[in-house]
mmCIF file of C-alpha atoms and ligand atoms in Angstrom:
data_model
loop_
_atom_site.group_PDB
_atom_site.id
_atom_site.type_symbol
_atom_site.label_atom_id
_atom_site.label_comp_id
_atom_site.label_asym_id
_atom_site.label_seq_id
_atom_site.Cartn_x
_atom_site.Cartn_y
_atom_site.Cartn_z
ATOM 1 C CA MET A 1005 21.355 -15.274 -30.875
ATOM 2 C CA SER A 1006 25.057 -15.291 -30.215
ATOM 3 C CA ALA A 1007 26.981 -12.195 -29.164
ATOM 4 C CA PRO A 1008 28.788 -10.383 -31.975
ATOM 5 C CA GLN A 1009 32.471 -11.209 -32.230
ATOM 6 C CA PRO A 1010 34.665 -8.394 -30.940
ATOM 7 C CA ALA A 1011 36.989 -6.774 -33.487
ATOM 8 C CA PRO A 1012 40.515 -8.214 -33.570
ATOM 9 C CA GLY A 1013 42.745 -6.517 -31.018
ATOM 10 C CA THR A 1014 39.865 -5.772 -28.656
ATOM 11 C CA PRO A 1015 41.081 -6.239 -25.083
ATOM 12 C CA LEU A 1016 39.266 -8.648 -22.790
ATOM 13 C CA LEU A 1017 38.548 -5.839 -20.364
ATOM 14 C CA GLU A 1018 38.897 -2.135 -20.868
ATOM 15 C CA ALA A 1019 38.025 0.502 -18.306
ATOM 16 C CA THR A 1020 38.180 4.134 -19.363
ATOM 17 C CA GLY A 1021 37.862 7.347 -17.396
ATOM 18 C CA ILE A 1022 36.846 5.703 -14.126
ATOM 19 C CA THR A 1023 36.159 8.373 -11.517
ATOM 20 C CA LYS A 1024 34.808 7.750 -8.040
ATOM 21 C CA ARG A 1025 34.158 10.253 -5.254
ATOM 22 C CA TYR A 1026 33.211 9.655 -1.655
ATOM 23 C CA GLY A 1027 31.729 13.007 -0.689
ATOM 24 C CA GLN A 1028 34.452 15.589 -1.331
ATOM 25 C CA TYR A 1029 37.149 12.927 -1.572
ATOM 26 C CA THR A 1030 38.155 11.684 -5.006
ATOM 27 C CA ALA A 1031 39.149 8.031 -4.613
ATOM 28 C CA LEU A 1032 39.680 7.453 -8.349
ATOM 29 C CA ASP A 1033 40.370 10.162 -10.894
ATOM 30 C CA ASP A 1034 40.015 9.285 -14.564
ATOM 31 C CA VAL A 1035 41.629 5.846 -14.378
ATOM 32 C CA ASP A 1036 42.116 3.723 -17.490
ATOM 33 C CA LEU A 1037 42.885 0.029 -17.442
ATOM 34 C CA ARG A 1038 43.290 -2.641 -20.108
ATOM 35 C CA ILE A 1039 43.638 -6.389 -19.735
ATOM 36 C CA GLU A 1040 44.238 -8.818 -22.575
ATOM 37 C CA THR A 1041 43.012 -12.411 -22.586
ATOM 38 C CA GLY A 1042 45.190 -14.701 -20.495
ATOM 39 C CA ARG A 1043 47.397 -11.867 -19.207
ATOM 40 C CA THR A 1044 48.035 -10.428 -15.759
ATOM 41 C CA VAL A 1045 47.854 -6.752 -14.939
ATOM 42 C CA SER A 1046 48.985 -5.825 -11.454
ATOM 43 C CA ILE A 1047 47.882 -2.738 -9.611
ATOM 44 C CA VAL A 1048 50.342 -1.496 -7.035
ATOM 45 C CA GLY A 1049 49.951 1.457 -4.747
ATOM 46 C CA GLU A 1050 50.147 2.449 -1.124
ATOM 47 C CA SER A 1051 47.234 1.803 1.200
ATOM 48 C CA GLY A 1052 44.330 4.119 0.384
ATOM 49 C CA SER A 1053 45.434 4.734 -3.215
ATOM 50 C CA GLY A 1054 42.171 3.345 -4.573
ATOM 51 C CA LYS A 1055 43.130 -0.203 -5.585
ATOM 52 C CA SER A 1056 40.185 -1.981 -3.957
ATOM 53 C CA THR A 1057 37.753 0.691 -5.098
ATOM 54 C CA LEU A 1058 38.888 0.113 -8.677
ATOM 55 C CA ALA A 1059 38.513 -3.652 -8.271
ATOM 56 C CA ARG A 1060 35.031 -3.295 -6.777
ATOM 57 C CA ILE A 1061 33.934 -0.982 -9.563
ATOM 58 C CA ILE A 1062 35.223 -3.289 -12.276
ATOM 59 C CA VAL A 1063 33.550 -6.328 -10.798
ATOM 60 C CA GLY A 1064 30.327 -4.349 -10.301
ATOM 61 C CA LEU A 1065 30.175 -4.308 -6.506
ATOM 62 C CA GLU A 1066 30.305 -0.536 -6.612
ATOM 63 C CA ARG A 1067 29.286 2.130 -9.133
ATOM 64 C CA ALA A 1068 31.666 4.662 -10.612
ATOM 65 C CA ASP A 1069 30.556 8.292 -10.872
ATOM 66 C CA SER A 1070 31.777 8.287 -14.434
ATOM 67 C CA GLY A 1071 33.663 6.099 -16.840
ATOM 68 C CA THR A 1072 32.981 2.959 -18.806
ATOM 69 C CA VAL A 1073 33.886 -0.677 -18.357
ATOM 70 C CA ARG A 1074 33.914 -2.738 -21.539
ATOM 71 C CA PHE A 1075 34.171 -6.501 -21.653
ATOM 72 C CA ARG A 1076 35.111 -7.980 -25.043
ATOM 73 C CA GLY A 1077 34.308 -4.587 -26.473
ATOM 74 C CA GLU A 1078 30.788 -4.355 -25.034
ATOM 75 C CA ALA A 1079 30.018 -1.628 -22.520
ATOM 76 C CA ILE A 1080 28.620 -2.976 -19.265
ATOM 77 C CA ARG A 1081 25.534 -0.919 -18.619
ATOM 78 C CA GLY A 1082 22.312 -1.868 -16.948
ATOM 79 C CA ARG A 1083 21.327 -4.852 -14.888
ATOM 80 C CA ARG A 1084 21.279 -7.493 -17.573
ATOM 81 C CA SER A 1085 24.732 -6.820 -18.961
ATOM 82 C CA ARG A 1086 26.130 -6.559 -15.426
ATOM 83 C CA HIS A 1087 24.650 -9.925 -14.511
ATOM 84 C CA ALA A 1088 26.018 -11.542 -17.667
ATOM 85 C CA PHE A 1089 29.418 -9.980 -17.062
ATOM 86 C CA ARG A 1090 29.517 -11.270 -13.491
ATOM 87 C CA ARG A 1091 29.489 -14.754 -14.902
ATOM 88 C CA SER A 1092 32.717 -14.045 -16.779
ATOM 89 C CA VAL A 1093 34.584 -12.552 -13.853
ATOM 90 C CA GLY A 1094 35.501 -14.009 -10.467
ATOM 91 C CA MET A 1095 36.821 -12.222 -7.436
ATOM 92 C CA VAL A 1096 39.191 -13.293 -4.673
ATOM 93 C CA PHE A 1097 39.496 -11.029 -1.636
ATOM 94 C CA GLN A 1098 42.242 -10.423 0.870
ATOM 95 C CA ASP A 1099 40.672 -12.078 3.867
ATOM 96 C CA PRO A 1100 39.168 -15.439 2.975
ATOM 97 C CA TYR A 1101 37.222 -15.735 6.229
ATOM 98 C CA GLU A 1102 35.634 -12.309 5.962
ATOM 99 C CA SER A 1103 34.596 -12.915 2.391
ATOM 100 C CA MET A 1104 32.632 -16.077 3.177
ATOM 101 C CA ASP A 1105 29.472 -16.661 5.182
ATOM 102 C CA PRO A 1106 30.599 -18.881 8.096
ATOM 103 C CA ARG A 1107 27.111 -20.378 8.350
ATOM 104 C CA LEU A 1108 27.475 -21.975 4.927
ATOM 105 C CA THR A 1109 29.397 -25.166 4.207
ATOM 106 C CA ILE A 1110 32.355 -24.873 1.869
ATOM 107 C CA GLY A 1111 30.322 -26.723 -0.768
ATOM 108 C CA GLU A 1112 27.562 -24.119 -0.500
ATOM 109 C CA ILE A 1113 30.122 -21.320 -0.667
ATOM 110 C CA VAL A 1114 31.675 -22.691 -3.833
ATOM 111 C CA ALA A 1115 28.204 -23.194 -5.314
ATOM 112 C CA GLU A 1116 27.023 -19.620 -4.620
ATOM 113 C CA PRO A 1117 27.883 -18.274 -8.104
ATOM 114 C CA LEU A 1118 26.345 -21.370 -9.708
ATOM 115 C CA ARG A 1119 23.046 -20.615 -7.979
ATOM 116 C CA ALA A 1120 23.232 -16.937 -8.904
ATOM 117 C CA HIS A 1121 23.607 -17.847 -12.566
ATOM 118 C CA GLY A 1122 21.188 -20.741 -12.776
ATOM 119 C CA MET A 1123 24.023 -23.238 -13.277
ATOM 120 C CA TYR A 1124 23.188 -25.271 -10.218
ATOM 121 C CA ARG A 1125 22.070 -28.613 -11.573
ATOM 122 C CA ASP A 1126 21.646 -31.876 -9.648
ATOM 123 C CA GLY A 1127 22.552 -30.103 -6.454
ATOM 124 C CA GLY A 1128 25.770 -28.993 -8.146
ATOM 125 C CA LYS A 1129 27.596 -31.780 -6.296
ATOM 126 C CA GLU A 1130 29.798 -32.957 -9.090
ATOM 127 C CA ARG A 1131 30.781 -29.474 -10.117
ATOM 128 C CA VAL A 1132 31.594 -28.503 -6.523
ATOM 129 C CA ARG A 1133 33.798 -31.582 -6.141
ATOM 130 C CA GLU A 1134 35.563 -30.787 -9.386
ATOM 131 C CA LEU A 1135 36.132 -27.187 -8.300
ATOM 132 C CA LEU A 1136 37.474 -28.189 -4.876
ATOM 133 C CA ASP A 1137 39.807 -30.693 -6.516
ATOM 134 C CA SER A 1138 41.022 -28.083 -8.992
ATOM 135 C CA VAL A 1139 42.271 -25.910 -6.130
ATOM 136 C CA GLY A 1140 44.021 -28.790 -4.367
ATOM 137 C CA MET A 1141 41.261 -29.488 -1.802
ATOM 138 C CA HIS A 1142 41.037 -33.162 -2.739
ATOM 139 C CA GLY A 1143 40.228 -34.546 0.655
ATOM 140 C CA ALA A 1144 37.918 -31.740 1.789
ATOM 141 C CA GLU A 1145 34.324 -32.623 2.620
ATOM 142 C CA PRO A 1146 31.919 -30.207 0.907
ATOM 143 C CA ASP A 1147 29.680 -30.464 3.978
ATOM 144 C CA ALA A 1148 32.360 -29.067 6.295
ATOM 145 C CA TYR A 1149 32.249 -25.490 7.580
ATOM 146 C CA PRO A 1150 34.975 -22.913 6.891
ATOM 147 C CA HIS A 1151 36.188 -22.716 10.510
ATOM 148 C CA LYS A 1152 37.509 -26.258 10.151
ATOM 149 C CA PHE A 1153 40.100 -25.104 7.658
ATOM 150 C CA SER A 1154 43.311 -23.118 7.739
ATOM 151 C CA GLY A 1155 43.645 -19.657 6.188
ATOM 152 C CA GLY A 1156 45.322 -21.060 3.095
ATOM 153 C CA GLN A 1157 42.629 -23.712 2.667
ATOM 154 C CA ARG A 1158 39.904 -21.103 3.035
ATOM 155 C CA GLN A 1159 41.562 -19.019 0.360
ATOM 156 C CA ARG A 1160 41.550 -22.109 -1.854
ATOM 157 C CA VAL A 1161 37.797 -22.374 -1.255
ATOM 158 C CA CYS A 1162 37.434 -18.712 -2.267
ATOM 159 C CA ILE A 1163 39.434 -19.374 -5.420
ATOM 160 C CA ALA A 1164 37.183 -22.359 -6.204
ATOM 161 C CA ARG A 1165 34.162 -20.066 -5.764
ATOM 162 C CA ALA A 1166 35.731 -17.470 -8.074
ATOM 163 C CA LEU A 1167 36.192 -20.166 -10.739
ATOM 164 C CA ALA A 1168 32.718 -21.684 -10.409
ATOM 165 C CA THR A 1169 31.205 -20.012 -13.468
ATOM 166 C CA ASP A 1170 34.348 -20.670 -15.504
ATOM 167 C CA PRO A 1171 35.293 -16.996 -15.825
ATOM 168 C CA ASP A 1172 37.794 -15.455 -18.234
ATOM 169 C CA LEU A 1173 38.969 -12.891 -15.706
ATOM 170 C CA VAL A 1174 39.672 -13.179 -11.998
ATOM 171 C CA ILE A 1175 40.235 -10.123 -9.874
ATOM 172 C CA CYS A 1176 42.520 -10.859 -6.935
ATOM 173 C CA ASP A 1177 42.627 -8.157 -4.252
ATOM 174 C CA GLU A 1178 45.737 -8.889 -2.175
ATOM 175 C CA PRO A 1179 44.880 -12.600 -2.116
ATOM 176 C CA THR A 1180 47.981 -13.634 -0.200
ATOM 177 C CA SER A 1181 48.583 -10.759 2.189
ATOM 178 C CA ALA A 1182 46.427 -12.115 5.041
ATOM 179 C CA LEU A 1183 48.139 -15.510 4.891
ATOM 180 C CA ASP A 1184 51.207 -16.937 6.599
ATOM 181 C CA VAL A 1185 54.346 -16.379 4.570
ATOM 182 C CA SER A 1186 54.813 -20.129 4.104
ATOM 183 C CA VAL A 1187 51.337 -20.400 2.568
ATOM 184 C CA GLN A 1188 51.598 -17.349 0.321
ATOM 185 C CA ALA A 1189 53.849 -19.088 -2.205
ATOM 186 C CA GLN A 1190 51.511 -22.077 -2.409
ATOM 187 C CA ILE A 1191 48.516 -19.898 -3.172
ATOM 188 C CA LEU A 1192 50.487 -17.915 -5.718
ATOM 189 C CA ASN A 1193 51.626 -21.120 -7.409
ATOM 190 C CA LEU A 1194 48.038 -22.320 -7.479
ATOM 191 C CA LEU A 1195 46.905 -19.087 -9.143
ATOM 192 C CA LEU A 1196 49.674 -19.342 -11.736
ATOM 193 C CA ASP A 1197 48.845 -22.962 -12.411
ATOM 194 C CA LEU A 1198 45.137 -22.190 -12.816
ATOM 195 C CA GLN A 1199 45.996 -19.352 -15.164
ATOM 196 C CA SER A 1200 47.957 -21.548 -17.514
ATOM 197 C CA ARG A 1201 45.413 -24.361 -17.381
ATOM 198 C CA ARG A 1202 42.375 -22.138 -17.915
ATOM 199 C CA ARG A 1203 43.844 -19.225 -19.866
ATOM 200 C CA LEU A 1204 42.650 -16.835 -17.188
ATOM 201 C CA ALA A 1205 43.360 -13.141 -17.146
ATOM 202 C CA TYR A 1206 44.148 -11.656 -13.746
ATOM 203 C CA LEU A 1207 43.747 -8.223 -12.333
ATOM 204 C CA PHE A 1208 46.084 -8.586 -9.426
ATOM 205 C CA ILE A 1209 46.296 -6.159 -6.542
ATOM 206 C CA THR A 1210 49.338 -6.550 -4.366
ATOM 207 C CA HIS A 1211 51.880 -4.823 -2.179
ATOM 208 C CA ASP A 1212 54.497 -7.472 -2.638
ATOM 209 C CA LEU A 1213 57.280 -6.741 -5.109
ATOM 210 C CA ASP A 1214 58.254 -10.391 -5.461
ATOM 211 C CA VAL A 1215 54.663 -11.195 -6.312
ATOM 212 C CA VAL A 1216 54.608 -8.400 -8.882
ATOM 213 C CA ARG A 1217 57.774 -9.765 -10.498
ATOM 214 C CA ARG A 1218 56.512 -13.307 -10.582
ATOM 215 C CA ILE A 1219 53.052 -12.875 -11.923
ATOM 216 C CA SER A 1220 52.632 -9.636 -13.852
ATOM 217 C CA ASP A 1221 52.782 -8.928 -17.518
ATOM 218 C CA GLU A 1222 51.955 -5.290 -16.933
ATOM 219 C CA VAL A 1223 51.987 -3.117 -13.841
ATOM 220 C CA ASP A 1224 49.893 -0.024 -13.212
ATOM 221 C CA VAL A 1225 51.017 2.211 -10.365
ATOM 222 C CA LEU A 1226 48.234 3.981 -8.528
ATOM 223 C CA LEU A 1227 48.863 7.093 -6.447
ATOM 224 C CA ARG A 1228 45.919 8.800 -4.761
ATOM 225 C CA GLY A 1229 43.477 7.573 -7.359
ATOM 226 C CA THR A 1230 45.613 8.311 -10.416
ATOM 227 C CA VAL A 1231 47.731 5.972 -12.522
ATOM 228 C CA VAL A 1232 51.153 7.634 -12.390
ATOM 229 C CA GLU A 1233 53.202 4.975 -14.115
ATOM 230 C CA ARG A 1234 52.508 1.975 -16.298
ATOM 231 C CA GLY A 1235 54.808 -0.530 -17.901
ATOM 232 C CA THR A 1236 55.863 -4.116 -18.204
ATOM 233 C CA ALA A 1237 56.769 -5.862 -14.961
ATOM 234 C CA GLU A 1238 60.377 -5.729 -16.124
ATOM 235 C CA GLN A 1239 60.312 -1.964 -16.725
ATOM 236 C CA ILE A 1240 58.529 -1.126 -13.503
ATOM 237 C CA THR A 1241 60.584 -3.330 -11.220
ATOM 238 C CA ARG A 1242 63.981 -2.699 -12.858
ATOM 239 C CA SER A 1243 63.832 0.917 -13.837
ATOM 240 C CA PRO A 1244 60.876 2.670 -12.270
ATOM 241 C CA GLU A 1245 60.667 6.283 -13.398
ATOM 242 C CA HIS A 1246 58.464 7.757 -10.757
ATOM 243 C CA THR A 1247 59.793 8.607 -7.285
ATOM 244 C CA TYR A 1248 56.660 7.122 -5.806
ATOM 245 C CA THR A 1249 57.184 3.845 -7.671
ATOM 246 C CA ARG A 1250 60.780 3.657 -6.532
ATOM 247 C CA ARG A 1251 59.664 4.245 -2.993
ATOM 248 C CA LEU A 1252 56.932 1.619 -3.255
ATOM 249 C CA LEU A 1253 59.319 -0.941 -4.614
ATOM 250 C CA GLY A 1254 62.050 -0.006 -2.189
ATOM 251 C CA ALA A 1255 64.217 0.137 -5.284
ATOM 252 C CA VAL A 1256 66.233 3.143 -4.226
ATOM 253 C CA PRO A 1257 69.710 2.096 -3.136
ATOM 254 C CA ALA A 1258 70.945 3.463 0.155
ATOM 255 C CA ILE A 1259 73.540 6.176 -0.358
ATOM 256 C CA SER A 1260 76.959 5.373 0.977
ATOM 257 C CA PRO A 1261 78.894 8.210 2.702
ATOM 258 C CA ARG A 1262 81.147 8.444 -0.374
ATOM 259 C CA GLN A 1263 78.242 8.822 -2.764
ATOM 260 C CA ARG A 1264 76.776 11.381 -0.443
ATOM 261 C CA HIS A 1265 79.894 13.415 -1.011
ATOM 262 C CA ILE A 1266 79.349 13.311 -4.756
ATOM 263 C CA CYS A 1267 75.629 13.828 -4.458
ATOM 264 C CA PRO A 1268 74.882 16.096 -1.522
ATOM 265 C CA PRO A 1269 71.840 15.188 0.548
ATOM 266 C CA LEU A 1270 68.674 16.903 -0.450
ATOM 267 C CA ASP A 1271 66.775 19.045 1.932
ATOM 268 C CA THR A 1272 64.020 16.525 2.208
ATOM 269 C CA ASP A 1273 63.208 13.333 4.030
ATOM 270 C CA ASP A 1274 61.947 11.790 0.841
ATOM 271 C CA PRO A 1275 63.578 8.342 0.761
ATOM 272 C CA ALA A 1276 64.142 8.733 -2.984
ATOM 273 C CA PRO A 1277 67.199 10.982 -2.849
ATOM 274 C CA ARG A 1278 67.847 11.237 -6.570
ATOM 275 C CA SER A 1279 64.859 13.425 -7.194
ATOM 276 C CA PRO A 1280 64.245 16.765 -5.526
ATOM 277 C CA HIS A 1281 60.641 16.610 -6.618
ATOM 278 C CA ASP A 1282 57.689 15.505 -4.641
ATOM 279 C CA ALA A 1283 56.336 12.228 -6.008
ATOM 280 C CA LYS A 1284 53.331 14.060 -7.396
ATOM 281 C CA GLU A 1285 55.472 16.253 -9.628
ATOM 282 C CA ASP A 1286 57.498 13.474 -11.172
ATOM 283 C CA PRO A 1287 56.831 12.613 -14.778
ATOM 284 C CA ALA A 1288 54.284 9.826 -15.017
HETATM 285 P P1 ADP B 504 43.349 0.662 -1.252
HETATM 286 O O1 ADP B 504 42.629 -0.595 -1.595
HETATM 287 O O2 ADP B 504 44.326 1.104 -2.283
HETATM 288 O O3 ADP B 504 43.982 0.602 0.098
HETATM 289 P P2 ADP B 504 40.685 1.810 -1.217
HETATM 290 O O4 ADP B 504 40.223 1.655 -2.604
HETATM 291 O O5 ADP B 504 40.163 0.857 -0.202
HETATM 292 O O6 ADP B 504 42.285 1.852 -1.175
HETATM 293 O O7 ADP B 504 40.326 3.274 -0.711
HETATM 294 C C1 ADP B 504 40.698 4.438 -1.426
HETATM 295 C C2 ADP B 504 40.229 5.656 -0.663
HETATM 296 O O8 ADP B 504 38.815 5.735 -0.692
HETATM 297 C C3 ADP B 504 40.639 5.633 0.807
HETATM 298 O O9 ADP B 504 40.981 6.929 1.183
HETATM 299 C C4 ADP B 504 39.384 5.173 1.509
HETATM 300 O O10 ADP B 504 39.319 5.702 2.804
HETATM 301 C C5 ADP B 504 38.293 5.738 0.613
HETATM 302 N N1 ADP B 504 37.097 4.885 0.657
HETATM 303 C C6 ADP B 504 37.016 3.619 0.202
HETATM 304 N N2 ADP B 504 35.771 3.130 0.341
HETATM 305 C C7 ADP B 504 35.040 4.127 0.911
HETATM 306 C C8 ADP B 504 33.673 4.253 1.308
HETATM 307 N N3 ADP B 504 32.802 3.244 1.147
HETATM 308 N N4 ADP B 504 33.287 5.420 1.857
HETATM 309 C C9 ADP B 504 34.164 6.454 2.001
HETATM 310 N N5 ADP B 504 35.455 6.398 1.646
HETATM 311 C C10 ADP B 504 35.895 5.259 1.108
HETATM 312 MG MG1 MG B 505 42.514 -2.429 -0.606
#
């Protein structure tokens, strides 16, 4: 029996009302998120704003206290639907070394999702080779261990693992921020290339404004567990409305002494001098 076709206009992934508390602390408060097929939604926010928690909840590594995640219109509830969903979504973490078991060979690491989903045929050798090649690891021996490789190469292995089950969505949680600057662009280019070749959707968590500009269709700005601003990459990076967004993007021009004369300094050390409001009180 095949799954019913979702109604036209149904997003690939839709999360609604996601709330997560750790004891008294509310890490996510009623967060909504929508990703269309083949598109990239970026989540930006300062450290501790709840970005990774949201990613972990969406991918099913953690449970929300309330809220619903729908994939192609179907709510993900219960073990079976979660397992099926996991096949359609890959995840790439910030630190490639921490996210892999160093006792496994890179071939075994890439094959992990294949095993988990019963897709591991004939030792999976051919598929592992194909996956390693697809991330630019042409010469790499599948029998080699991760410590033999550089940070960028390890992240390529993690990307190959994320693609193993041929997902429609890949969640990338700061995939370049632990890497050398010279390698960051290569990994980003790889992700963009894979997206166009495989029609992947990305949920992309990043701190880096240049990355946001390059890859995003839409940007959601997270502040203390709440989405305070949402827009196209163009809108958010060119004319952010929220003080917090402007601060995050460093988009607030320094005031020259002359301008200061016209616009007297505010009695605040908020680096966004145009608004007397605290970030929290700005219109979202
Ligand atoms: P970000 O990825 O945006 O830096 P996180 O999602 O990691 O933020 O964390 C959001 C908030 O939730 C932080 O204040 C963090 O300390 C808290 N938090 C995250 N995971 C846990 C946990 N397992 N137990 C308790 N608090 C947590
Ligand atoms: Mg994080």
